[in-house]
Amino acid sequence: MSSLAGVALRNIVRTPRRSAIISLAVTGGAAALVFMMGMNNGLAELMVSNSVGLMLGHVQIDSAKGERTIPEAPVLAAAAALKDVAGASGRLEVPALAGQPARVSGIVLFGLDAQREKHASSFPSLVIEGVLPAAGDAVGVAIGPLLAQRLSLKLGDWLDVLYTDDRQQTVGARLRVRGIVRTGSEDLDAHLAVVALPLAQRFSGRQGAAKVIVKAIANERADAVAARMRASLDPAVYRVRAWHEVSPFMKGMVSFQYGSINVVLLVLYVVVGAGVAAIQLLGLLGRTREFGVFAAIGFTPRRIVALVALETLFIGAIAVLAGLAAGAGAATLVSHLGGIDVRIVGGDNLEALIGMDPHLKPVLNPRTYLFAIGLLAPVLVLGGVLPALRAARMTPMEALRRT
Amino acid sequence: MSILAAQDLVRSYERGASPSLDRVSLQVAAGEFLAVAGPSGSGKTTLLAILGGLDRPDSGRVMLDGEDLYARGADALTRLRAAAISFVFQSHNLLPTLTALENVSLAVYCKRGAAAQASACAKRALGALGLGAKLARLPGSLSLGEQQRVAVARAIAVGPKVLIADEPTASLDSAHGEQVLEALAVLRAAGCAVVLASHDERCLRRADRVFHLSDGRFVQ
C-alpha cells in the first residue's frame, strides 16, 4: 500500500465521483478532438477528391516533347499494373463549332472512353439524361445542359458540328444527342460535347490521346502512383505529373481552405483543452488541504507532485484511450451512415456541387490519434500537476488552512 | 540538554495586525511533557505548528537537536519532520481515501521506508488505542473520537523524538482520553518530548510544565 502508485490508485478508486467527473471530461475531450480532426481530414480529402475527380485526375500523363498526342496503350498498361490505381482513361479534345448558321456555338469535342471513365473520373455520374457515347458509337454525343438549351436540343436530336481535320480542312458532321451531362461548371455545361475516343481520334486524324488521367485508390497515394508511373514510362515520350503539379493553383486552394479550417478548429481545440484543464483544476484545488496532510506526515513537495502526476497518468491513460475509442467509434459510425451531407448545413447555390461528392466523412489515421494525445498530454499535465506544485510550495499549515 | 528550543518566535498573519506569536521562547528536554494553555486565539496552534516544522515564523528560530529547522529547504525540512517530529491535529486531518491502518502505516513508511514493518507498527499503535477492530475502516465511517485516536496512533507509531499535539483529547470521552494520555506516557518513557496544547485538566495535570499563552505571549 505504501508505494506511491498504491496511494494514487486508492485516491482514484475511493473518490469515484471525482474520478468519474475528471475521466468523463478527458474522455469527452479526446473523443471530440479525434472526431473533429477526423472531420477536418475528411474535408481535406473531399476537397482533393472533388478537385481531381472530374478533369484533373490524381496523375496526368501527356507528351514530354509537347506533341499533341501520346500512345495511350503503354500508359494504360502501366497503370493497370499498379495496385494503387483505381482506373485510367485517355482523353482527346477537338475544337469545333456547333449548331445552325443562326445559332453557332464554339464547343470542345471531348473524346473519352465511357467504360474506363467509370473507374477513372466522376464523368459517368454527371449524366443527368441518357448515356455517354460508348466506344463503338460513331455518331453519339453527350452535351452540357446549357449547350442543349442554347441550341434547343434534346435526346435523339441531331447536332451539326464543324471541325478542322489534320489536313486543315473544315469538315462537317452530324452527331446524335445520346445524353445530357451536367458538370456544375457554366463554362463546361455551355461548351462541352462528349464523344467516344475513337470518334475524336477520327475527327482529329490523330491516334492515341492528348493525355491519360489516372485515378489512385486514395488521395494520399497520388504522389506514389505518379512516381511509379514515371519509373515505368519512357521519360523521353511521357510527362508524368501529380495533380498538384498540373494545377498548383488547385493545390494552393486546397491548402488555403484546409489551413483556414484549422484556424477555426484551433479555437475549438483550445476550448476543449481549457474545459478539461478547468475540470481537473476544480478537482485538485479542493484537495489543497489533503496535500497539506501529506506534507505534514512526511511527503516532500516532489513526492506530492509525483503522487498527483501518477493519479493523472492513471486516469488520463484510461480516459484518453476511452476517448480515442469513442471518437473513432463516432467517426466510423458517421462514415458508415454515409457521412454528413454538407448541403443540409450549406447555403445557396449548392446545385453547383453536382458531380462532386457532398458527403463529408471523417478520415482517421495514426497521426490523428497521436495529435489528440499530443494535445491532451500537456493539458493534463498543466491541469493536474500545476495545482499540486502550487500546493507543494505552501507550508503544510498554509495548505491545511485551505478548505 | 533540550531537544527542542524556540527562540524569539514571531508570527503575524496580517500586515499591521497584532502578531499571533510575539517573541515566544521555550525549551523542551527529551522525555519532558510540556503543556501550553490559553484561550482560543491566543496563538497555541500557531506556536505548535512552528515548533513542529509545519509553518515558518516571521522571525526567530526553532532548534531541533541543535539544528535550526527553518534553515533547511522544503525537502530537507520535510524529511527531518518525518524522521523526528509527529503532530496530532485538533481536526484529525486523516487522509479520507485511506483506511485507518493505511493512514498510520503511510506515516510510518514515510519515516522508515519498509512497508511490512510500517504495517506492523501501525497495527500495534492502533491496537494500543483500542482500534484493532477498525483497521480497515475509512475515516468517514469512524466517529470523531475514533478519528482522533487514529490521528494519535499515526503520531505515536513513527516513534518520534518530539510529539506535538493540539487538543488531542478534545473529542474523546474520559476513558478514551485516558487511553491517549497513557500512550503519550509510554512515548515519554522512551525519551520522546511531548508538547501539547489543551484546555483539558487531565492533560494539564500530567504536564511537567504548563505555559500560559495570551495574545501571543507567555504569561505567568
XYZ file of C-alpha atoms in Angstrom:
623
model
C 0.000 0.000 0.000
C 2.754 2.373 0.942
C 4.005 2.715 -2.594
C 3.119 5.925 -4.318
C 1.215 4.018 -7.001
C -0.834 2.268 -4.322
C -1.814 5.549 -2.695
C -2.603 7.055 -6.109
C -4.836 4.117 -7.024
C -6.674 4.341 -3.714
C -7.214 8.047 -4.215
C -8.765 7.291 -7.610
C -10.884 4.314 -6.612
C -12.099 5.699 -3.289
C -13.244 9.022 -4.725
C -15.352 7.582 -7.543
C -17.363 10.728 -8.212
C -14.312 12.948 -8.566
C -12.528 10.347 -10.678
C -15.602 9.856 -12.860
C -16.025 13.587 -13.495
C -12.379 14.041 -14.491
C -12.430 10.849 -16.577
C -15.577 11.943 -18.379
C -14.079 15.349 -19.138
C -10.896 13.805 -20.525
C -12.791 11.108 -22.418
C -15.156 13.665 -23.906
C -12.276 15.946 -24.823
C -10.316 13.162 -26.503
C -13.388 11.929 -28.365
C -14.240 15.441 -29.540
C -10.679 16.045 -30.706
C -10.486 12.782 -32.628
C -13.854 13.340 -34.252
C -13.126 16.972 -35.164
C -9.713 16.136 -36.568
C -11.255 13.238 -38.457
C -13.820 15.601 -39.968
C -11.081 18.047 -40.939
C -9.091 15.243 -42.543
C -12.257 14.170 -44.314
C -12.855 17.697 -45.541
C -9.334 17.892 -46.956
C -9.850 14.535 -48.657
C -13.181 15.677 -50.043
C -11.677 18.894 -51.384
C -8.926 16.980 -53.162
C -11.310 14.304 -54.434
C -13.719 16.861 -55.792
C -10.887 18.866 -57.320
C -9.276 15.989 -59.147
C -12.351 13.861 -59.763
C -13.625 15.379 -62.999
C -10.940 16.817 -65.235
C -7.624 16.657 -63.424
C -7.148 13.095 -62.194
C -4.677 12.233 -59.427
C -1.977 11.780 -62.043
C -1.855 13.111 -65.576
C 0.343 11.803 -68.363
C 0.921 13.758 -71.572
C 3.708 14.274 -74.084
C 7.198 15.052 -72.819
C 8.006 16.775 -76.113
C 4.878 18.838 -76.397
C 3.313 16.531 -79.018
C -0.443 16.822 -79.348
C -0.986 13.141 -78.590
C 0.751 10.228 -76.926
C 0.412 6.475 -77.451
C -2.097 5.629 -74.756
C -1.814 1.822 -74.635
C 1.552 1.703 -72.756
C 0.231 4.200 -70.239
C -2.959 2.261 -69.620
C -0.948 -0.959 -69.290
C 1.454 0.654 -66.809
C -1.468 1.998 -64.773
C -3.225 -1.385 -64.785
C -0.094 -2.976 -63.310
C -0.206 -0.784 -60.208
C -2.327 -1.895 -57.272
C -2.688 1.692 -56.040
C -4.541 2.663 -59.235
C -8.333 2.578 -59.373
C -8.583 3.371 -63.069
C -7.092 5.235 -66.039
C -8.571 6.753 -69.174
C -7.294 8.516 -72.285
C -8.788 11.801 -73.439
C -8.563 13.808 -76.631
C -10.058 17.232 -77.247
C -11.075 18.577 -80.643
C -12.213 22.216 -81.012
C -15.353 22.599 -83.108
C -18.346 24.767 -83.950
C -21.868 23.508 -83.348
C -25.397 24.475 -84.328
C -27.193 26.120 -87.178
C -25.886 29.164 -89.024
C -28.141 31.430 -86.987
C -27.004 29.994 -83.672
C -23.414 28.800 -83.747
C -21.542 27.871 -80.585
C -17.891 27.177 -80.093
C -17.557 23.790 -78.445
C -14.967 21.208 -77.443
C -15.479 17.666 -78.645
C -14.201 15.755 -75.679
C -13.204 12.229 -76.630
C -13.149 9.707 -73.835
C -13.721 6.027 -73.117
C -17.013 5.861 -71.220
C -16.223 2.416 -69.829
C -12.808 3.426 -68.498
C -14.115 6.716 -67.125
C -16.309 4.770 -64.698
C -13.142 3.900 -62.748
C -11.088 6.977 -63.559
C -13.332 10.020 -63.015
C -16.713 11.296 -61.937
C -17.857 11.882 -65.549
C -20.296 8.958 -65.643
C -22.055 10.276 -62.538
C -22.678 13.619 -64.268
C -25.055 12.194 -66.853
C -28.480 13.513 -65.935
C -30.239 12.172 -69.038
C -29.367 9.354 -71.455
C -25.852 7.912 -71.535
C -22.300 8.758 -72.501
C -21.473 7.557 -76.020
C -19.978 4.051 -75.968
C -16.593 3.297 -77.543
C -18.131 1.950 -80.750
C -20.606 4.797 -81.145
C -19.583 6.649 -84.306
C -22.202 9.400 -84.107
C -23.158 9.715 -80.439
C -22.574 12.799 -78.312
C -23.444 13.874 -74.774
C -23.726 17.621 -74.311
C -23.984 20.073 -71.478
C -27.456 21.343 -70.467
C -26.637 24.974 -71.325
C -25.491 23.948 -74.803
C -28.668 21.896 -75.229
C -30.733 24.853 -74.127
C -28.954 27.311 -76.411
C -29.336 25.035 -79.436
C -32.794 23.778 -78.409
C -31.636 20.175 -78.419
C -32.937 17.140 -76.587
C -32.103 13.460 -76.520
C -32.240 11.927 -80.025
C -31.820 15.266 -81.836
C -29.027 15.844 -84.285
C -26.168 18.201 -83.556
C -24.343 19.631 -86.562
C -20.641 20.258 -85.961
C -17.804 21.760 -87.952
C -14.211 20.886 -87.127
C -10.786 21.156 -88.742
C -9.128 17.863 -89.636
C -5.389 17.091 -89.714
C -5.163 18.435 -93.265
C -6.591 21.745 -92.057
C -9.784 21.073 -93.967
C -13.072 22.169 -92.411
C -15.293 19.148 -92.184
C -18.943 18.858 -91.202
C -20.530 16.034 -89.270
C -23.887 15.172 -87.707
C -23.930 13.751 -84.186
C -26.937 12.334 -82.376
C -27.505 13.522 -78.797
C -27.270 10.427 -76.576
C -27.022 12.152 -73.212
C -27.015 15.359 -71.191
C -24.040 15.879 -68.913
C -24.209 18.431 -66.123
C -20.868 19.354 -64.536
C -21.965 22.329 -62.461
C -19.453 24.488 -64.322
C -21.173 27.045 -66.534
C -18.275 27.037 -68.951
C -18.251 23.275 -69.363
C -22.032 22.987 -69.448
C -22.165 25.517 -72.296
C -19.305 24.183 -74.416
C -18.693 20.513 -73.645
C -19.682 17.758 -76.064
C -18.527 14.288 -75.061
C -17.874 11.801 -77.817
C -16.268 8.356 -77.937
C -12.464 8.495 -78.001
C -12.211 6.725 -81.411
C -14.540 9.336 -82.912
C -12.398 12.194 -81.579
C -9.333 10.407 -82.970
C -11.022 10.102 -86.371
C -12.068 13.765 -86.424
C -8.597 14.992 -85.448
C -6.786 12.490 -87.618
C -4.534 11.587 -84.708
C -4.001 8.314 -82.895
C -3.671 7.955 -79.170
C -4.792 10.517 -76.624
C -3.776 14.045 -75.688
C -3.463 12.856 -72.120
C -4.254 9.961 -69.865
C -5.679 10.640 -66.435
C -5.087 8.152 -63.636
C -7.163 7.817 -60.507
C -5.413 6.484 -57.390
C -7.270 4.400 -54.831
C -6.758 7.222 -52.300
C -5.728 10.860 -52.494
C -2.659 10.212 -50.385
C -1.416 7.676 -52.935
C -1.290 10.231 -55.776
C 2.409 11.001 -55.423
C 3.356 7.339 -55.088
C 1.380 6.448 -58.212
C 2.985 9.333 -60.097
C 6.432 8.138 -59.046
C 5.761 4.585 -60.152
C 4.233 5.663 -63.444
C 7.270 7.875 -64.007
C 9.548 4.927 -63.332
C 7.732 2.613 -65.728
C 7.257 5.012 -68.686
C 9.847 6.364 -71.108
C 10.610 9.900 -69.881
C 11.543 10.932 -73.394
C 7.987 10.265 -74.519
C 5.812 10.753 -71.465
C 5.495 13.542 -68.947
C 4.004 12.284 -65.678
C 2.663 14.795 -63.163
C 0.686 14.522 -59.945
C -2.434 16.673 -59.735
C -0.789 19.391 -57.670
C 1.967 19.712 -60.268
C -0.601 20.062 -63.031
C -2.566 22.642 -61.094
C -0.546 24.414 -58.375
C -3.458 26.819 -58.045
C -5.782 23.968 -57.065
C -3.207 22.729 -54.594
C -2.973 26.240 -53.163
C -6.753 26.479 -52.861
C -6.975 23.164 -51.044
C -4.146 24.145 -48.695
C -5.740 27.532 -48.077
C -9.107 26.020 -47.204
C -7.524 23.331 -45.044
C -5.466 25.930 -43.215
C -8.465 28.230 -42.753
C -10.489 25.457 -41.184
C -7.557 24.514 -38.982
C -7.551 28.052 -37.615
C -11.198 27.650 -36.625
C -10.507 24.204 -35.195
C -7.580 25.552 -33.212
C -10.018 27.700 -31.293
C -12.129 24.617 -30.629
C -9.057 22.665 -29.529
C -8.211 25.426 -27.051
C -11.797 25.434 -25.738
C -11.766 21.636 -25.313
C -8.352 21.743 -23.659
C -9.375 24.576 -21.345
C -12.543 22.705 -20.383
C -10.624 19.566 -19.499
C -7.998 21.543 -17.567
C -10.659 23.550 -15.718
C -12.454 20.429 -14.502
C -9.150 18.931 -13.395
C -8.209 22.155 -11.646
C -11.502 22.248 -9.779
C -10.936 18.690 -8.620
C -7.410 19.392 -7.431
C -7.861 22.822 -5.894
C -10.309 21.215 -3.464
C -7.505 18.899 -2.366
C -5.078 21.540 -1.106
C -5.818 20.609 2.490
C -5.233 16.940 1.671
C -1.850 17.827 0.190
C -1.116 19.649 3.438
C -1.750 16.406 5.362
C 0.559 14.509 3.018
C 3.225 17.130 3.616
C 2.686 17.005 7.385
C 3.238 13.251 7.587
C 6.417 13.419 5.531
C 5.661 13.669 1.824
C 8.199 16.004 0.233
C 6.844 18.559 -2.279
C 8.371 16.456 -5.058
C 6.583 13.361 -3.791
C 3.235 15.152 -3.634
C 3.673 16.272 -7.228
C 4.670 12.727 -8.203
C 1.551 11.376 -6.490
C -0.724 13.711 -8.434
C 1.195 13.013 -11.634
C 0.612 9.286 -11.108
C -3.090 9.830 -10.468
C -3.258 11.976 -13.604
C -1.376 9.315 -15.553
C -3.711 6.529 -14.413
C -6.921 8.446 -15.030
C -5.554 10.169 -18.120
C -4.314 6.995 -19.789
C -7.599 5.163 -19.366
C -9.748 8.196 -20.175
C -7.713 9.203 -23.225
C -7.826 5.643 -24.587
C -11.568 5.548 -23.973
C -11.913 8.931 -25.662
C -9.892 7.868 -28.683
C -12.053 4.759 -28.976
C -15.262 6.791 -28.594
C -14.117 9.363 -31.152
C -13.079 6.641 -33.579
C -16.396 4.885 -32.991
C -18.388 8.045 -33.688
C -16.310 8.766 -36.799
C -16.749 5.225 -38.057
C -20.482 5.389 -37.441
C -20.808 8.669 -39.346
C -18.784 7.209 -42.226
C -20.851 4.029 -42.157
C -24.038 6.089 -42.373
C -22.713 7.817 -45.495
C -21.187 10.913 -43.924
C -22.704 14.321 -43.277
C -24.391 15.878 -46.315
C -22.936 19.398 -46.365
C -25.924 20.566 -48.416
C -28.045 20.270 -45.268
C -25.955 22.845 -43.452
C -24.729 24.713 -46.528
C -26.164 27.802 -48.157
C -27.497 28.684 -51.576
C -26.230 27.531 -54.937
C -25.415 24.033 -53.774
C -26.546 22.676 -57.117
C -23.030 23.647 -58.185
C -21.925 20.592 -56.256
C -23.405 18.360 -58.996
C -20.799 15.809 -59.889
C -18.966 16.323 -56.643
C -19.455 14.249 -53.537
C -21.224 16.455 -50.960
C -20.883 13.881 -48.179
C -18.306 14.768 -45.593
C -16.889 11.665 -43.930
C -14.361 11.653 -41.090
C -10.985 10.225 -42.034
C -8.814 8.856 -39.231
C -5.170 7.963 -39.392
C -2.425 7.304 -36.826
C -1.456 10.982 -36.914
C -4.968 11.893 -35.739
C -4.589 9.803 -32.585
C -1.043 10.985 -31.951
C -2.114 14.601 -32.383
C -5.014 14.150 -29.944
C -2.688 12.560 -27.377
C -0.060 15.219 -28.002
C -2.632 17.945 -27.445
C -4.199 16.439 -24.328
C -0.973 15.408 -22.608
C 0.168 18.975 -21.842
C -3.396 19.886 -20.851
C -3.444 17.008 -18.376
C -0.025 17.939 -17.050
C -0.993 21.603 -16.696
C -4.384 20.866 -15.155
C -3.107 18.064 -12.950
C 0.371 18.884 -11.820
C 0.315 22.678 -11.582
C -2.176 22.779 -8.689
C -0.095 20.140 -6.919
C 3.040 22.232 -7.479
C 1.220 25.222 -6.086
C 0.098 23.295 -3.012
C 3.542 21.769 -2.585
C 5.099 25.235 -2.443
C 2.968 26.155 0.581
C 3.939 25.256 4.092
C 1.829 22.355 5.381
C -0.010 24.725 7.717
C -0.911 27.103 4.880
C -2.273 24.170 2.888
C -4.167 22.808 5.888
C -5.892 26.148 6.420
C -7.429 25.905 2.925
C -10.878 24.405 2.712
C 20.049 19.425 27.267
C 16.962 20.485 25.350
C 15.889 18.515 22.329
C 13.620 21.309 21.093
C 14.199 25.006 21.625
C 12.313 28.014 20.324
C 13.883 31.431 20.403
C 12.016 34.729 19.958
C 9.356 33.368 17.640
C 7.247 35.990 15.903
C 4.425 35.191 13.509
C 1.820 37.532 12.020
C -0.892 36.579 9.574
C -1.855 40.082 8.506
C 0.373 43.072 7.943
C -0.195 45.692 10.645
C -2.222 43.385 12.890
C -1.036 42.206 16.275
C 1.200 39.171 15.870
C -0.219 35.757 16.694
C 3.091 35.000 18.330
C 5.178 37.733 19.838
C 8.781 36.865 20.782
C 7.981 33.473 22.308
C 10.831 31.319 23.560
C 10.871 27.930 25.235
C 12.962 24.814 25.669
C 11.854 21.205 25.963
C 14.058 18.366 27.168
C 13.879 14.774 25.915
C 11.119 12.913 27.734
C 9.617 16.134 29.053
C 5.875 16.832 28.897
C 5.160 20.491 28.308
C 1.628 21.829 28.128
C 0.533 25.108 26.580
C -2.711 26.532 27.855
C -4.573 29.612 26.872
C -7.832 30.909 25.485
C -8.924 30.381 21.925
C -6.989 32.681 19.577
C -4.088 33.075 21.978
C -1.641 31.583 19.467
C -1.395 27.980 20.725
C -1.940 26.333 17.332
C 0.436 28.769 15.650
C 3.137 28.011 18.215
C 2.689 24.263 17.866
C 2.765 24.449 14.043
C 6.031 26.386 14.119
C 7.562 24.086 16.732
C 6.515 21.124 14.568
C 8.099 22.461 11.376
C 4.739 22.967 9.690
C 4.800 26.759 9.436
C 7.632 29.247 9.130
C 7.991 32.014 11.722
C 8.432 35.580 10.522
C 11.453 35.713 12.780
C 13.081 33.636 15.452
C 14.491 30.130 15.356
C 13.455 26.601 16.231
C 16.318 24.257 17.058
C 15.794 20.506 16.961
C 18.689 18.589 18.466
C 20.799 21.703 17.937
C 19.853 22.117 14.295
C 17.886 25.109 13.007
C 14.700 23.637 11.460
C 13.963 26.553 9.182
C 17.484 26.900 7.875
C 16.665 23.839 5.788
C 14.997 23.745 2.389
C 11.471 22.394 1.989
C 12.517 18.836 1.097
C 15.102 18.583 3.865
C 12.670 20.028 6.398
C 10.024 17.501 5.344
C 12.474 14.639 5.746
C 13.566 15.847 9.163
C 9.959 16.299 10.251
C 9.065 12.798 9.070
C 12.040 11.348 10.933
C 11.795 13.185 14.238
C 8.529 15.028 14.780
C 4.942 13.864 14.977
C 1.914 16.069 15.040
C -1.616 15.435 16.286
C -4.003 17.962 14.780
C -7.046 19.291 16.540
C -9.126 18.440 13.477
C -7.579 14.964 12.993
C -6.576 15.577 9.372
C -6.728 11.960 8.308
C -6.445 11.170 4.609
C -10.014 10.399 3.595
C -9.172 7.826 0.914
C -7.006 5.668 3.177
C -8.187 3.247 5.867
C -7.222 3.699 9.497
C -4.390 1.193 9.061
C -3.238 2.818 5.811
C -3.276 6.298 7.349
C -0.999 5.174 10.156
C 1.255 2.893 8.125
C 1.800 5.541 5.437
C 3.201 7.896 8.077
C 5.485 5.130 9.398
C 6.517 4.279 5.841
C 7.483 7.910 5.247
C 9.902 7.632 8.174
C 11.222 4.098 7.810
C 10.550 3.103 4.220
C 9.745 -0.569 4.899
C 6.126 -1.383 4.064
C 5.800 -4.604 6.097
C 7.386 -3.042 9.177
C 5.199 0.034 8.768
C 2.061 -2.084 8.724
C 3.102 -3.994 11.853
C 3.911 -0.764 13.729
C 0.627 0.746 12.641
C -1.361 -2.275 13.859
C 0.367 -2.138 17.247
C -0.334 1.572 17.688
C -3.965 1.255 16.632
C -4.415 -1.781 18.872
C -2.989 0.118 21.847
C -5.648 2.778 21.344
C -8.495 0.262 21.101
C -8.894 0.398 17.331
C -7.719 -3.111 16.472
C -11.127 -3.990 15.072
C -11.350 -0.943 12.859
C -8.169 -1.165 10.864
C -9.948 -1.377 7.512
C -12.391 1.446 8.128
C -12.162 4.690 6.167
C -12.075 7.861 8.311
C -15.527 8.866 7.094
C -17.034 5.771 8.705
C -15.385 6.374 12.088
C -16.737 8.504 14.916
C -14.942 11.765 15.738
C -13.387 10.138 18.795
C -12.171 7.192 16.744
C -10.732 9.518 14.136
C -8.881 11.375 16.869
C -7.420 8.128 18.194
C -6.308 7.143 14.681
C -4.587 10.540 14.427
C -2.854 9.900 17.768
C -1.872 6.395 16.629
C -0.390 7.904 13.449
C 1.705 10.244 15.587
C 2.993 7.699 18.094
C 3.545 4.824 15.621
C 6.509 6.526 13.999
C 8.403 6.679 17.304
C 9.167 10.405 17.167
C 11.728 12.382 19.168
C 9.162 15.127 19.605
C 5.397 14.782 19.604
C 3.303 17.886 19.225
C -0.384 17.620 19.882
C -3.126 20.208 19.543
C -6.066 19.355 21.825
C -5.577 15.583 21.417
C -8.298 14.675 23.895
C -10.830 17.314 22.878
C -13.234 14.950 21.156
C -12.684 11.955 23.434
C -14.657 10.694 26.395
C -12.770 10.274 29.642
C -11.937 6.586 29.101
C -10.525 7.116 25.633
C -8.861 10.336 26.770
C -7.030 8.296 29.415
C -6.040 5.780 26.754
C -4.427 8.549 24.724
C -2.652 10.005 27.717
C -1.320 6.547 28.601
C 0.019 6.157 25.080
C 1.755 9.523 25.393
C 3.223 8.444 28.732
C 4.717 5.366 27.075
C 6.300 7.623 24.450
C 7.730 9.917 27.148
C 9.210 6.949 28.885
C 11.027 6.154 25.647
C 12.552 9.662 25.647
C 10.093 11.459 23.421
C 9.394 15.095 24.273
C 5.714 15.979 24.260
C 4.406 19.490 23.676
C 0.692 19.698 23.973
C -1.927 22.433 23.780
C -5.049 21.734 25.729
C -7.840 23.023 27.893
C -8.270 19.534 29.371
C -7.396 19.492 33.074
C -6.360 15.820 32.836
C -3.683 16.791 30.313
C -2.504 19.808 32.229
C -2.197 17.789 35.439
C 0.165 15.334 33.794
C 2.427 18.002 32.329
C 5.880 18.685 33.778
C 5.453 22.353 32.990
C 2.481 24.402 31.855
C 2.903 27.610 29.862
C 0.038 30.046 29.583
C -0.263 31.880 26.321
C -2.255 35.065 25.918
C -2.287 37.359 22.884
C 0.747 35.584 21.503
C 2.862 35.895 24.620
C 3.632 33.650 27.586
C 2.175 34.975 30.785
C 2.642 33.846 34.395
